[in-house]
Coordinates of C-alpha atoms in Angstrom, one line a residue:
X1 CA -22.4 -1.5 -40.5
X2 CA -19.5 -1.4 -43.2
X3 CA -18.5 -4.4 -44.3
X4 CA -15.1 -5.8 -46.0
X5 CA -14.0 -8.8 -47.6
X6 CA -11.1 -11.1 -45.8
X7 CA -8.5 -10.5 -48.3
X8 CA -9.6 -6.7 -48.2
X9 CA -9.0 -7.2 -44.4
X10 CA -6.1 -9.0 -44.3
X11 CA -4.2 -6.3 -46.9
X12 CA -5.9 -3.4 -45.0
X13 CA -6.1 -4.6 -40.9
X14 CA -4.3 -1.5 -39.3
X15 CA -6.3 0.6 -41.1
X16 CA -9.4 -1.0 -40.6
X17 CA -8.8 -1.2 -36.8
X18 CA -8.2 2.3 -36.9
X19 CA -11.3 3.4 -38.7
X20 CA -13.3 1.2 -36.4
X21 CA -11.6 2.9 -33.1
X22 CA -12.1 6.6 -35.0
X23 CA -15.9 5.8 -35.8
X24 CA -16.9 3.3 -33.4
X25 CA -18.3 1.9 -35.7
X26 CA -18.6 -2.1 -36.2
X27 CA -17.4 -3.6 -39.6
X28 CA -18.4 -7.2 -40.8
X29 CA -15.6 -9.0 -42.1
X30 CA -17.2 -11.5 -44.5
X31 CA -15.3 -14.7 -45.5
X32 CA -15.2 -16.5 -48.7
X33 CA -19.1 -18.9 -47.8
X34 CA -20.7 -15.9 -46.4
X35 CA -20.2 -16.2 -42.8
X36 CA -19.2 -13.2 -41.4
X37 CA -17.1 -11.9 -38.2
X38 CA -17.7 -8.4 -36.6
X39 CA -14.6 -6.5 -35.3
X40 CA -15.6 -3.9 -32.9
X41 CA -13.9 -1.8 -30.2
X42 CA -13.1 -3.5 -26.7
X43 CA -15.2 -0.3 -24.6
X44 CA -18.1 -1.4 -27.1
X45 CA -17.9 -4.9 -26.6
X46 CA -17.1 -4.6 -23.1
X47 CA -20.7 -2.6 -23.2
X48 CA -22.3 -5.5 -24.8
X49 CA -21.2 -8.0 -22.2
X50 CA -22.2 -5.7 -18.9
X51 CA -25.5 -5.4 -20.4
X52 CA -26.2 -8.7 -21.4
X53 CA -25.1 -9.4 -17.9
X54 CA -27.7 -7.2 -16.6
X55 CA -30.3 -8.5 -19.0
X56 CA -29.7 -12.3 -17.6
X57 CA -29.3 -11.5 -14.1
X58 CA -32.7 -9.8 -14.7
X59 CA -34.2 -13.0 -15.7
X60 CA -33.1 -15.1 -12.8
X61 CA -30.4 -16.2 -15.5
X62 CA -28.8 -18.7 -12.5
X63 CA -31.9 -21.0 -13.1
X64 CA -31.3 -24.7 -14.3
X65 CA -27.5 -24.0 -13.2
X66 CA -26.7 -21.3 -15.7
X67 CA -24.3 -18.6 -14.4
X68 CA -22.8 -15.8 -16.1
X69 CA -19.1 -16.2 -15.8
X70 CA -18.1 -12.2 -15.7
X71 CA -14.0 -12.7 -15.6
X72 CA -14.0 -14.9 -19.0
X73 CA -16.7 -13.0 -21.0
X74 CA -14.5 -10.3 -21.8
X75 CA -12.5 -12.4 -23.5
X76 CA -15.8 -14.2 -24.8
X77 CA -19.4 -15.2 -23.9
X78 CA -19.6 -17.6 -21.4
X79 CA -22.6 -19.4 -20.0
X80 CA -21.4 -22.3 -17.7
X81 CA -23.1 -24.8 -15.7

């Protein structure tokens, strides 16, 4: 996974979103403490989600209340109760 500093992001963004479209191809953007966010193209994240859908459903992942909310986790992981 590449990985780029904010201020390298933030003087760079089209192109970085352009190389991670090209390669699919995650990159970390790490902040100035060391946490770090991942920008990665919507097909792959949309991926992600459908298969950690699967993967809970698989479980009985409606136990204890849980569901997995499939119209908001595209936008971002939801577990609600």
């Amino acid at each position: 996974m590449n990985e780029v500093t904010l201020k390298e992001a933030e003087l760079n963004l089209e192109q970085l979103v352009k190389k991670v479209l090209a390669d699919k191809e995650p990159t970390a953007i790490v902040l100035e403490r060391g946490a770090r966010v991942v920008v990665v193209p919507f097909d792959e994240y949309k991926s992600w989600q459908e298969t950690a859908e699967r993967l809970w459903n698989s479980v009985g992942g409606d136990s204890g209340g849980w569901k997995w909310n499939r119209e908001e986790a595209y936008d971002r992981p939801i577990l609600r109760r």
